[in-house]
mmCIF file of C-alpha atoms and ligand atoms in Angstrom:
data_model
loop_
_atom_site.group_PDB
_atom_site.id
_atom_site.type_symbol
_atom_site.label_atom_id
_atom_site.label_comp_id
_atom_site.label_asym_id
_atom_site.label_seq_id
_atom_site.Cartn_x
_atom_site.Cartn_y
_atom_site.Cartn_z
ATOM 1 C CA UNK A 1 -13.717 24.350 16.601
ATOM 2 C CA UNK A 2 -10.483 25.007 17.752
ATOM 3 C CA UNK A 3 -7.570 22.573 18.745
ATOM 4 C CA UNK A 4 -4.918 23.451 21.204
ATOM 5 C CA UNK A 5 -1.704 21.502 20.413
ATOM 6 C CA UNK A 6 1.346 21.470 22.311
ATOM 7 C CA UNK A 7 4.823 21.869 20.908
ATOM 8 C CA UNK A 8 7.282 21.292 23.338
ATOM 9 C CA UNK A 9 10.923 22.373 21.969
ATOM 10 C CA UNK A 10 9.386 24.799 19.904
ATOM 11 C CA UNK A 11 12.638 27.126 19.791
ATOM 12 C CA UNK A 12 14.529 24.286 18.548
ATOM 13 C CA UNK A 13 14.875 23.378 15.111
ATOM 14 C CA UNK A 14 11.972 21.009 14.449
ATOM 15 C CA UNK A 15 9.792 23.277 16.118
ATOM 16 C CA UNK A 16 10.506 26.032 13.550
ATOM 17 C CA UNK A 17 9.511 23.737 11.167
ATOM 18 C CA UNK A 18 6.546 22.708 12.553
ATOM 19 C CA UNK A 19 5.074 25.824 13.658
ATOM 20 C CA UNK A 20 4.084 27.492 10.296
ATOM 21 C CA UNK A 21 2.983 24.701 8.800
ATOM 22 C CA UNK A 22 0.839 23.889 11.307
ATOM 23 C CA UNK A 23 -0.360 27.585 11.483
ATOM 24 C CA UNK A 24 -1.065 27.235 7.601
ATOM 25 C CA UNK A 25 -3.672 24.024 8.006
ATOM 26 C CA UNK A 26 -0.926 21.205 6.999
ATOM 27 C CA UNK A 27 -1.852 19.566 10.107
ATOM 28 C CA UNK A 28 -5.564 19.487 10.463
ATOM 29 C CA UNK A 29 -7.171 21.008 7.425
ATOM 30 C CA UNK A 30 -8.299 24.771 5.900
ATOM 31 C CA UNK A 31 -11.103 24.335 8.089
ATOM 32 C CA UNK A 32 -9.564 23.687 11.658
ATOM 33 C CA UNK A 33 -8.433 26.662 13.561
ATOM 34 C CA UNK A 34 -5.666 26.129 15.842
ATOM 35 C CA UNK A 35 -4.341 27.397 19.291
ATOM 36 C CA UNK A 36 -0.476 27.119 19.722
ATOM 37 C CA UNK A 37 1.402 26.384 23.041
ATOM 38 C CA UNK A 38 5.150 26.753 22.813
ATOM 39 C CA UNK A 39 6.734 24.756 25.603
ATOM 40 C CA UNK A 40 10.221 25.825 26.279
ATOM 41 C CA UNK A 41 12.949 25.573 29.068
ATOM 42 C CA UNK A 42 14.165 29.276 30.081
ATOM 43 C CA UNK A 43 17.140 29.186 27.313
ATOM 44 C CA UNK A 44 14.902 28.054 24.384
ATOM 45 C CA UNK A 45 12.394 31.138 25.305
ATOM 46 C CA UNK A 46 13.534 33.824 23.283
ATOM 47 C CA UNK A 47 13.551 31.358 20.279
ATOM 48 C CA UNK A 48 10.000 30.438 20.942
ATOM 49 C CA UNK A 49 9.125 34.173 21.323
ATOM 50 C CA UNK A 50 10.685 34.977 18.240
ATOM 51 C CA UNK A 51 8.913 32.571 16.543
ATOM 52 C CA UNK A 52 5.649 33.452 17.670
ATOM 53 C CA UNK A 53 6.334 37.047 16.776
ATOM 54 C CA UNK A 54 6.858 35.645 13.164
ATOM 55 C CA UNK A 55 3.718 33.270 13.492
ATOM 56 C CA UNK A 56 1.835 36.653 14.193
ATOM 57 C CA UNK A 57 3.520 38.282 10.848
ATOM 58 C CA UNK A 58 2.339 35.448 8.915
ATOM 59 C CA UNK A 59 -1.666 36.879 9.586
ATOM 60 C CA UNK A 60 -2.531 33.161 9.567
ATOM 61 C CA UNK A 61 -6.452 32.921 9.449
ATOM 62 C CA UNK A 62 -6.319 29.352 11.282
ATOM 63 C CA UNK A 63 -4.329 30.825 14.039
ATOM 64 C CA UNK A 64 -6.273 32.090 17.133
ATOM 65 C CA UNK A 65 -3.885 31.996 19.916
ATOM 66 C CA UNK A 66 0.114 31.503 20.503
ATOM 67 C CA UNK A 67 1.419 31.637 24.055
ATOM 68 C CA UNK A 68 5.009 30.829 24.799
ATOM 69 C CA UNK A 69 5.695 29.494 28.514
ATOM 70 C CA UNK A 70 8.275 27.263 30.303
ATOM 71 C CA UNK A 71 5.782 26.241 32.807
ATOM 72 C CA UNK A 72 4.076 22.727 31.703
ATOM 73 C CA UNK A 73 1.048 23.464 33.471
ATOM 74 C CA UNK A 74 0.451 26.269 31.154
ATOM 75 C CA UNK A 75 2.104 24.337 28.454
ATOM 76 C CA UNK A 76 -0.268 21.288 28.397
ATOM 77 C CA UNK A 77 -3.259 23.311 29.949
ATOM 78 C CA UNK A 78 -6.332 22.136 27.646
ATOM 79 C CA UNK A 79 -3.943 20.621 24.899
ATOM 80 C CA UNK A 80 -5.822 18.218 22.473
ATOM 81 C CA UNK A 81 -2.478 17.279 20.645
ATOM 82 C CA UNK A 82 0.925 17.567 22.464
ATOM 83 C CA UNK A 83 4.031 17.068 20.046
ATOM 84 C CA UNK A 84 6.854 16.279 22.605
ATOM 85 C CA UNK A 85 9.926 17.584 20.203
ATOM 86 C CA UNK A 86 11.911 18.816 23.154
ATOM 87 C CA UNK A 87 15.039 17.313 23.738
ATOM 88 C CA UNK A 88 18.697 16.938 22.999
ATOM 89 C CA UNK A 89 19.286 15.676 19.320
ATOM 90 C CA UNK A 90 22.592 13.556 18.803
ATOM 91 C CA UNK A 91 25.746 14.320 17.025
ATOM 92 C CA UNK A 92 28.233 12.839 14.908
ATOM 93 C CA UNK A 93 29.287 9.354 16.046
ATOM 94 C CA UNK A 94 26.375 9.352 18.631
ATOM 95 C CA UNK A 95 23.434 6.230 18.550
ATOM 96 C CA UNK A 96 20.268 7.631 19.621
ATOM 97 C CA UNK A 97 20.127 5.203 22.642
ATOM 98 C CA UNK A 98 23.202 7.498 23.739
ATOM 99 C CA UNK A 99 20.557 10.329 24.265
ATOM 100 C CA UNK A 100 19.144 8.266 27.242
ATOM 101 C CA UNK A 101 20.809 9.516 30.163
ATOM 102 C CA UNK A 102 20.608 13.008 28.735
ATOM 103 C CA UNK A 103 16.768 13.001 27.781
ATOM 104 C CA UNK A 104 14.719 10.772 29.740
ATOM 105 C CA UNK A 105 14.022 13.221 32.736
ATOM 106 C CA UNK A 106 12.281 15.488 30.741
ATOM 107 C CA UNK A 107 9.372 12.876 29.802
ATOM 108 C CA UNK A 108 8.221 12.060 33.463
ATOM 109 C CA UNK A 109 7.299 15.506 34.323
ATOM 110 C CA UNK A 110 5.786 16.305 30.987
ATOM 111 C CA UNK A 111 3.863 12.944 30.866
ATOM 112 C CA UNK A 112 2.403 14.082 34.799
ATOM 113 C CA UNK A 113 1.733 17.376 33.576
ATOM 114 C CA UNK A 114 -0.143 16.277 30.367
ATOM 115 C CA UNK A 115 -2.291 14.043 33.213
ATOM 116 C CA UNK A 116 -2.983 17.089 34.997
ATOM 117 C CA UNK A 117 -3.909 19.817 32.566
ATOM 118 C CA UNK A 118 -4.301 18.139 28.940
ATOM 119 C CA UNK A 119 -7.693 17.563 27.355
ATOM 120 C CA UNK A 120 -8.954 14.208 28.305
ATOM 121 C CA UNK A 121 -8.931 12.902 24.912
ATOM 122 C CA UNK A 122 -5.351 14.085 24.862
ATOM 123 C CA UNK A 123 -3.012 12.689 21.912
ATOM 124 C CA UNK A 124 0.677 12.537 22.324
ATOM 125 C CA UNK A 125 3.447 12.056 20.228
ATOM 126 C CA UNK A 126 6.448 11.696 21.167
ATOM 127 C CA UNK A 127 9.570 12.977 18.787
ATOM 128 C CA UNK A 128 12.715 13.861 21.388
ATOM 129 C CA UNK A 129 14.814 10.762 20.833
ATOM 130 C CA UNK A 130 14.992 7.912 21.941
ATOM 131 C CA UNK A 131 11.370 7.971 21.089
ATOM 132 C CA UNK A 132 9.611 5.184 21.960
ATOM 133 C CA UNK A 133 11.255 5.068 25.092
ATOM 134 C CA UNK A 134 10.785 8.528 25.850
ATOM 135 C CA UNK A 135 6.873 7.830 24.935
ATOM 136 C CA UNK A 136 6.923 4.739 27.585
ATOM 137 C CA UNK A 137 8.560 7.067 30.660
ATOM 138 C CA UNK A 138 6.023 9.869 29.439
ATOM 139 C CA UNK A 139 2.988 7.229 29.396
ATOM 140 C CA UNK A 140 4.043 5.922 32.738
ATOM 141 C CA UNK A 141 4.057 9.139 34.716
ATOM 142 C CA UNK A 142 0.456 9.777 33.018
ATOM 143 C CA UNK A 143 -1.668 8.239 35.538
ATOM 144 C CA UNK A 144 -5.251 7.942 34.279
ATOM 145 C CA UNK A 145 -4.350 8.601 30.218
ATOM 146 C CA UNK A 146 -4.909 5.375 28.307
ATOM 147 C CA UNK A 147 -1.532 4.151 27.245
ATOM 148 C CA UNK A 148 -2.735 4.161 23.729
ATOM 149 C CA UNK A 149 -2.671 8.065 23.660
ATOM 150 C CA UNK A 150 0.835 8.024 23.686
ATOM 151 C CA UNK A 151 3.005 7.106 20.768
ATOM 152 C CA UNK A 152 6.596 7.774 19.166
ATOM 153 C CA UNK A 153 7.163 8.829 15.798
ATOM 154 C CA UNK A 154 8.587 6.531 13.278
ATOM 155 C CA UNK A 155 6.782 7.759 10.592
ATOM 156 C CA UNK A 156 10.012 9.602 9.230
ATOM 157 C CA UNK A 157 11.363 5.774 8.864
ATOM 158 C CA UNK A 158 8.974 4.504 6.782
ATOM 159 C CA UNK A 159 8.835 7.553 4.654
ATOM 160 C CA UNK A 160 12.365 6.652 3.768
ATOM 161 C CA UNK A 161 11.763 3.556 3.404
ATOM 162 C CA UNK A 162 9.252 4.376 0.718
ATOM 163 C CA UNK A 163 11.424 6.792 -0.848
ATOM 164 C CA UNK A 164 14.339 4.348 -1.131
ATOM 165 C CA UNK A 165 12.133 1.945 -2.864
ATOM 166 C CA UNK A 166 10.531 4.500 -5.161
ATOM 167 C CA UNK A 167 14.246 5.074 -6.205
ATOM 168 C CA UNK A 168 15.335 1.564 -6.744
ATOM 169 C CA UNK A 169 12.141 0.693 -8.731
ATOM 170 C CA UNK A 170 12.001 4.502 -10.746
ATOM 171 C CA UNK A 171 8.432 4.504 -9.585
ATOM 172 C CA UNK A 172 6.208 7.326 -8.050
ATOM 173 C CA UNK A 173 6.796 7.048 -4.140
ATOM 174 C CA UNK A 174 2.762 7.425 -3.989
ATOM 175 C CA UNK A 175 2.402 4.145 -5.564
ATOM 176 C CA UNK A 176 4.257 2.309 -2.854
ATOM 177 C CA UNK A 177 2.300 1.145 -0.196
ATOM 178 C CA UNK A 178 2.363 -1.047 2.867
ATOM 179 C CA UNK A 179 6.075 -0.474 3.988
ATOM 180 C CA UNK A 180 6.050 -0.684 7.643
ATOM 181 C CA UNK A 181 8.610 -0.177 10.515
ATOM 182 C CA UNK A 182 8.704 -2.728 13.187
ATOM 183 C CA UNK A 183 10.589 -2.005 16.718
ATOM 184 C CA UNK A 184 12.343 0.939 17.703
ATOM 185 C CA UNK A 185 13.684 4.332 15.989
ATOM 186 C CA UNK A 186 16.936 3.003 16.026
ATOM 187 C CA UNK A 187 19.604 1.600 13.598
ATOM 188 C CA UNK A 188 17.943 -2.041 14.775
ATOM 189 C CA UNK A 189 14.741 -0.776 13.380
ATOM 190 C CA UNK A 190 13.246 -3.572 10.577
ATOM 191 C CA UNK A 191 11.627 -1.717 7.446
ATOM 192 C CA UNK A 192 9.452 -4.629 5.962
ATOM 193 C CA UNK A 193 8.738 -4.694 2.257
ATOM 194 C CA UNK A 194 7.522 -8.297 2.501
ATOM 195 C CA UNK A 195 3.508 -7.141 1.963
ATOM 196 C CA UNK A 196 4.697 -4.059 0.122
ATOM 197 C CA UNK A 197 3.359 -3.065 -3.291
ATOM 198 C CA UNK A 198 4.223 -0.722 -6.151
ATOM 199 C CA UNK A 199 1.172 0.128 -8.621
ATOM 200 C CA UNK A 200 -0.511 -3.188 -6.560
ATOM 201 C CA UNK A 201 2.082 -5.698 -7.620
ATOM 202 C CA UNK A 202 4.432 -6.918 -5.191
ATOM 203 C CA UNK A 203 7.552 -5.209 -4.323
ATOM 204 C CA UNK A 204 9.649 -7.881 -4.131
ATOM 205 C CA UNK A 205 8.520 -9.113 -7.536
ATOM 206 C CA UNK A 206 9.352 -6.033 -9.072
ATOM 207 C CA UNK A 207 12.734 -5.325 -6.923
ATOM 208 C CA UNK A 208 13.485 -8.720 -8.165
ATOM 209 C CA UNK A 209 14.374 -7.579 -11.709
ATOM 210 C CA UNK A 210 16.450 -4.818 -10.706
ATOM 211 C CA UNK A 211 18.398 -5.884 -7.989
ATOM 212 C CA UNK A 212 18.443 -9.821 -8.550
ATOM 213 C CA UNK A 213 19.229 -11.153 -5.239
ATOM 214 C CA UNK A 214 16.289 -9.554 -3.417
ATOM 215 C CA UNK A 215 16.890 -11.353 -0.014
ATOM 216 C CA UNK A 216 20.711 -9.944 -0.104
ATOM 217 C CA UNK A 217 19.891 -6.726 -1.426
ATOM 218 C CA UNK A 218 17.334 -6.217 1.468
ATOM 219 C CA UNK A 219 19.746 -7.138 4.245
ATOM 220 C CA UNK A 220 23.022 -5.976 2.739
ATOM 221 C CA UNK A 221 21.911 -2.535 1.142
ATOM 222 C CA UNK A 222 18.095 -1.495 1.883
ATOM 223 C CA UNK A 223 17.549 -1.907 5.398
ATOM 224 C CA UNK A 224 21.385 -0.465 6.517
ATOM 225 C CA UNK A 225 20.457 2.441 4.452
ATOM 226 C CA UNK A 226 17.247 2.938 5.782
ATOM 227 C CA UNK A 227 17.699 2.185 9.450
ATOM 228 C CA UNK A 228 21.354 4.742 9.216
ATOM 229 C CA UNK A 229 19.164 7.169 7.287
ATOM 230 C CA UNK A 230 19.641 9.683 10.416
ATOM 231 C CA UNK A 231 23.042 8.855 10.775
ATOM 232 C CA UNK A 232 23.933 9.550 7.141
ATOM 233 C CA UNK A 233 21.717 13.103 7.460
ATOM 234 C CA UNK A 234 23.929 13.804 10.477
ATOM 235 C CA UNK A 235 26.897 13.321 8.337
ATOM 236 C CA UNK A 236 26.056 15.552 5.342
ATOM 237 C CA UNK A 237 24.089 18.185 7.154
ATOM 238 C CA UNK A 238 26.223 18.503 10.253
ATOM 239 C CA UNK A 239 23.107 18.144 12.331
ATOM 240 C CA UNK A 240 20.305 15.903 12.824
ATOM 241 C CA UNK A 241 16.912 15.844 10.295
ATOM 242 C CA UNK A 242 14.756 18.949 10.768
ATOM 243 C CA UNK A 243 12.219 19.397 7.745
ATOM 244 C CA UNK A 244 11.689 15.818 7.102
ATOM 245 C CA UNK A 245 11.078 15.055 10.629
ATOM 246 C CA UNK A 246 8.544 17.917 10.977
ATOM 247 C CA UNK A 247 6.722 16.520 7.952
ATOM 248 C CA UNK A 248 6.782 12.752 9.084
ATOM 249 C CA UNK A 249 5.530 14.185 12.580
ATOM 250 C CA UNK A 250 2.579 16.040 10.612
ATOM 251 C CA UNK A 251 1.734 13.041 8.460
ATOM 252 C CA UNK A 252 1.153 10.601 11.943
ATOM 253 C CA UNK A 253 -0.711 13.289 13.774
ATOM 254 C CA UNK A 254 -2.975 14.218 10.455
ATOM 255 C CA UNK A 255 -3.489 10.484 10.001
ATOM 256 C CA UNK A 256 -4.484 9.513 13.724
ATOM 257 C CA UNK A 257 -7.129 12.329 13.586
ATOM 258 C CA UNK A 258 -8.162 12.397 10.449
ATOM 259 C CA UNK A 259 -7.552 8.383 9.690
ATOM 260 C CA UNK A 260 -5.969 6.495 6.804
ATOM 261 C CA UNK A 261 -6.685 4.935 3.869
ATOM 262 C CA UNK A 262 -4.126 1.763 4.460
ATOM 263 C CA UNK A 263 -1.394 0.901 6.646
ATOM 264 C CA UNK A 264 1.246 3.259 8.021
ATOM 265 C CA UNK A 265 3.702 3.011 10.973
ATOM 266 C CA UNK A 266 3.907 4.321 14.516
ATOM 267 C CA UNK A 267 5.311 3.476 17.785
ATOM 268 C CA UNK A 268 2.304 2.395 20.052
ATOM 269 C CA UNK A 269 2.077 0.205 23.173
ATOM 270 C CA UNK A 270 2.025 -3.118 22.633
ATOM 271 C CA UNK A 271 -0.464 -5.791 24.244
ATOM 272 C CA UNK A 272 1.657 -8.814 22.987
ATOM 273 C CA UNK A 273 0.984 -8.383 19.496
ATOM 274 C CA UNK A 274 3.580 -10.399 17.027
ATOM 275 C CA UNK A 275 5.631 -11.186 20.255
ATOM 276 C CA UNK A 276 6.412 -8.155 21.568
ATOM 277 C CA UNK A 277 5.785 -7.736 25.399
ATOM 278 C CA UNK A 278 2.808 -5.841 26.338
ATOM 279 C CA UNK A 279 3.776 -2.014 27.574
ATOM 280 C CA UNK A 280 6.228 -1.391 25.437
ATOM 281 C CA UNK A 281 6.154 1.260 22.792
ATOM 282 C CA UNK A 282 7.364 -0.437 19.419
ATOM 283 C CA UNK A 283 6.768 0.529 16.132
ATOM 284 C CA UNK A 284 3.954 -1.732 14.317
ATOM 285 C CA UNK A 285 1.855 -1.879 11.095
ATOM 286 C CA UNK A 286 -1.207 0.374 12.322
ATOM 287 C CA UNK A 287 -4.486 1.479 10.647
ATOM 288 C CA UNK A 288 -5.888 4.846 12.023
ATOM 289 C CA UNK A 289 -9.597 4.489 12.895
ATOM 290 C CA UNK A 290 -11.772 6.690 14.396
ATOM 291 C CA UNK A 291 -9.058 8.514 16.227
ATOM 292 C CA UNK A 292 -7.679 5.322 17.625
ATOM 293 C CA UNK A 293 -4.246 3.534 16.504
ATOM 294 C CA UNK A 294 -4.810 -0.036 15.642
ATOM 295 C CA UNK A 295 -2.476 -2.719 15.264
ATOM 296 C CA UNK A 296 -2.686 -4.668 11.564
ATOM 297 C CA UNK A 297 -3.348 -7.878 13.225
ATOM 298 C CA UNK A 298 -2.997 -11.344 11.186
ATOM 299 C CA UNK A 299 -0.162 -11.196 9.445
ATOM 300 C CA UNK A 300 1.925 -13.182 7.593
ATOM 301 C CA UNK A 301 5.760 -13.073 9.556
ATOM 302 C CA UNK A 302 8.330 -15.257 8.227
ATOM 303 C CA UNK A 303 11.235 -16.696 10.334
ATOM 304 C CA UNK A 304 13.652 -13.970 8.837
ATOM 305 C CA UNK A 305 11.570 -11.047 9.588
ATOM 306 C CA UNK A 306 10.329 -12.254 13.045
ATOM 307 C CA UNK A 307 14.385 -12.668 13.970
ATOM 308 C CA UNK A 308 14.741 -8.898 12.480
ATOM 309 C CA UNK A 309 11.956 -7.542 15.061
ATOM 310 C CA UNK A 310 12.876 -9.647 17.998
ATOM 311 C CA UNK A 311 16.327 -7.931 17.520
ATOM 312 C CA UNK A 312 14.688 -4.543 17.846
ATOM 313 C CA UNK A 313 12.256 -5.077 20.479
ATOM 314 C CA UNK A 314 15.318 -6.388 22.525
ATOM 315 C CA UNK A 315 16.625 -3.027 22.422
ATOM 316 C CA UNK A 316 13.665 -1.955 23.395
ATOM 317 C CA UNK A 317 13.784 -3.863 26.445
ATOM 318 C CA UNK A 318 17.493 -3.004 27.421
ATOM 319 C CA UNK A 319 16.272 0.854 27.010
ATOM 320 C CA UNK A 320 13.108 0.289 29.341
ATOM 321 C CA UNK A 321 15.449 -1.879 31.501
ATOM 322 C CA UNK A 322 18.095 1.396 31.668
ATOM 323 C CA UNK A 323 15.481 3.422 32.635
ATOM 324 C CA UNK A 324 14.347 1.510 35.232
ATOM 325 C CA UNK A 325 17.740 1.209 36.775
ATOM 326 C CA UNK A 326 18.151 5.486 36.499
ATOM 327 C CA UNK A 327 14.852 5.133 38.685
ATOM 328 C CA UNK A 328 12.741 6.964 35.581
ATOM 329 C CA UNK A 329 10.048 4.057 35.380
HETATM 330 P P1 NAD B 1 17.095 21.306 18.756
HETATM 331 O O1 NAD B 1 18.333 21.082 19.841
HETATM 332 O O2 NAD B 1 17.254 22.029 17.827
HETATM 333 O O3 NAD B 1 15.718 21.904 19.618
HETATM 334 C C1 NAD B 1 15.325 20.948 21.034
HETATM 335 C C2 NAD B 1 14.798 22.143 21.657
HETATM 336 O O4 NAD B 1 14.109 21.236 22.637
HETATM 337 C C3 NAD B 1 15.666 23.108 22.110
HETATM 338 O O5 NAD B 1 14.919 24.361 21.792
HETATM 339 C C4 NAD B 1 15.527 23.007 23.748
HETATM 340 O O6 NAD B 1 15.732 24.112 24.476
HETATM 341 C C5 NAD B 1 14.294 22.587 23.698
HETATM 342 N N1 NAD B 1 14.348 21.509 25.007
HETATM 343 C C6 NAD B 1 15.071 20.879 25.446
HETATM 344 N N2 NAD B 1 14.502 20.428 26.956
HETATM 345 C C7 NAD B 1 12.793 21.169 26.907
HETATM 346 C C8 NAD B 1 12.028 20.625 27.940
HETATM 347 N N3 NAD B 1 12.622 19.979 29.175
HETATM 348 N N4 NAD B 1 10.911 20.982 27.679
HETATM 349 C C9 NAD B 1 10.595 22.017 26.547
HETATM 350 N N5 NAD B 1 11.743 22.118 25.593
HETATM 351 C C10 NAD B 1 13.052 21.626 25.823
HETATM 352 O O7 NAD B 1 16.787 20.247 18.434
HETATM 353 P P2 NAD B 1 15.820 19.439 17.368
HETATM 354 O O8 NAD B 1 16.858 19.135 15.589
HETATM 355 O O9 NAD B 1 14.680 20.216 16.941
HETATM 356 O O10 NAD B 1 15.258 17.602 17.863
HETATM 357 C C11 NAD B 1 14.431 17.758 18.696
HETATM 358 C C12 NAD B 1 14.379 16.166 19.249
HETATM 359 O O11 NAD B 1 14.041 15.046 17.950
HETATM 360 C C13 NAD B 1 16.022 15.526 19.127
HETATM 361 O O12 NAD B 1 16.173 14.214 20.557
HETATM 362 C C14 NAD B 1 16.021 14.751 18.193
HETATM 363 O O13 NAD B 1 17.225 13.186 18.119
HETATM 364 C C15 NAD B 1 14.906 14.287 17.442
HETATM 365 N N6 NAD B 1 14.410 13.671 16.239
HETATM 366 C C16 NAD B 1 13.349 12.822 16.206
HETATM 367 C C17 NAD B 1 13.171 12.398 14.864
HETATM 368 C C18 NAD B 1 12.146 11.451 14.762
HETATM 369 O O14 NAD B 1 11.843 10.716 13.450
HETATM 370 N N7 NAD B 1 11.807 10.270 15.886
HETATM 371 C C19 NAD B 1 13.983 12.842 13.771
HETATM 372 C C20 NAD B 1 14.395 13.989 13.722
HETATM 373 C C21 NAD B 1 15.107 14.318 14.994
HETATM 374 C C1 LMR B 2 16.467 10.758 12.154
HETATM 375 O O1 LMR B 2 16.048 9.934 12.217
HETATM 376 O O2 LMR B 2 16.752 11.601 11.567
HETATM 377 C C2 LMR B 2 16.646 11.184 14.230
HETATM 378 O O3 LMR B 2 15.949 10.796 14.886
HETATM 379 C C3 LMR B 2 17.783 12.267 14.247
HETATM 380 C C4 LMR B 2 18.628 11.285 14.525
HETATM 381 O O4 LMR B 2 19.582 11.173 15.558
HETATM 382 O O5 LMR B 2 19.004 10.080 13.764
#
């Protein structure tokens, strides 16, 4: 079988980091052939065409075809998996929400093109910031495509959250589980360790021996470090995260398609779970089962945690209202 994958912004930094890993089988595995559609704007076509030449030179056995286009109708034709990366990144001193005016206009037309041209079970992952609200805009314009098919990438935040715990606990990162991100892919996000385990033991218990006052460490050190990691990368590197973002996007899509063993995090449409207004695309603890994300239900959420979730959701509501005021929703 061959899967058709559309990458918007394929001529950009994250696009370049994604393409070769997808062609090498890092997304769907060693048996699944892929057809790539590289969607760009005219200014980005040269970079995407260059990447297509290099893909050819990679002689990837799984890569059946590469198409470069600036026409969304062609880009999303028969698309099974869409990675919507094409958008402007933020620079130093900006918040991701500052990109709303610059980027929001991209996602309505792309949502409409997906509805018109993609395959009937298309799955869409929005990477371009502000990712949650861009996913909402795309979904709102995609008549006939279930809102559950539009997701926003918050897996990078979860990977960061697990990696920071691994470093503090001096434990291998793959022994750390259940660290969901709630809310927006922004500085208000809530990385939640209350259900997390390290090698099967509660993380909060393991942390106590190392950091002492766990609630203070979470509030003053850990949560800000994770939530502001994107800004830290921009400050140190001079531009926003690339390879780690591409890696997280692959994690997200791979889990969506192949299923999860345990919880992970994704921005998915709310049906009112955990007090998040229905219709918003918020990050939740999720499982992937039979190609569908399911929000993990019945979790105990403390008052402190709920206040953090509510604060991030309040920002999502503000973004939605700002987009409505721009006439894009
Ligand atoms: P980049 O500037 O290197 O590449 C963006 C590409 O998108 C450019 O080639 C540009 O020509 C193209 N583009 C712009 N408008 C387009 C459109 N309408 N259709 C198709 N292509 C279009 O940026 P990057 O570093 O690759 O980052 C891309 C986006 O991803 C940014 O918004 C960034 O903030 C975001 N991002 C999100 C996460 C996350 O975790 N959700 C992580 C890192 C970066
Ligand atoms: C990130 O989290 O690294 C990206 O969203 C880029 C950014 O602007 O922080």
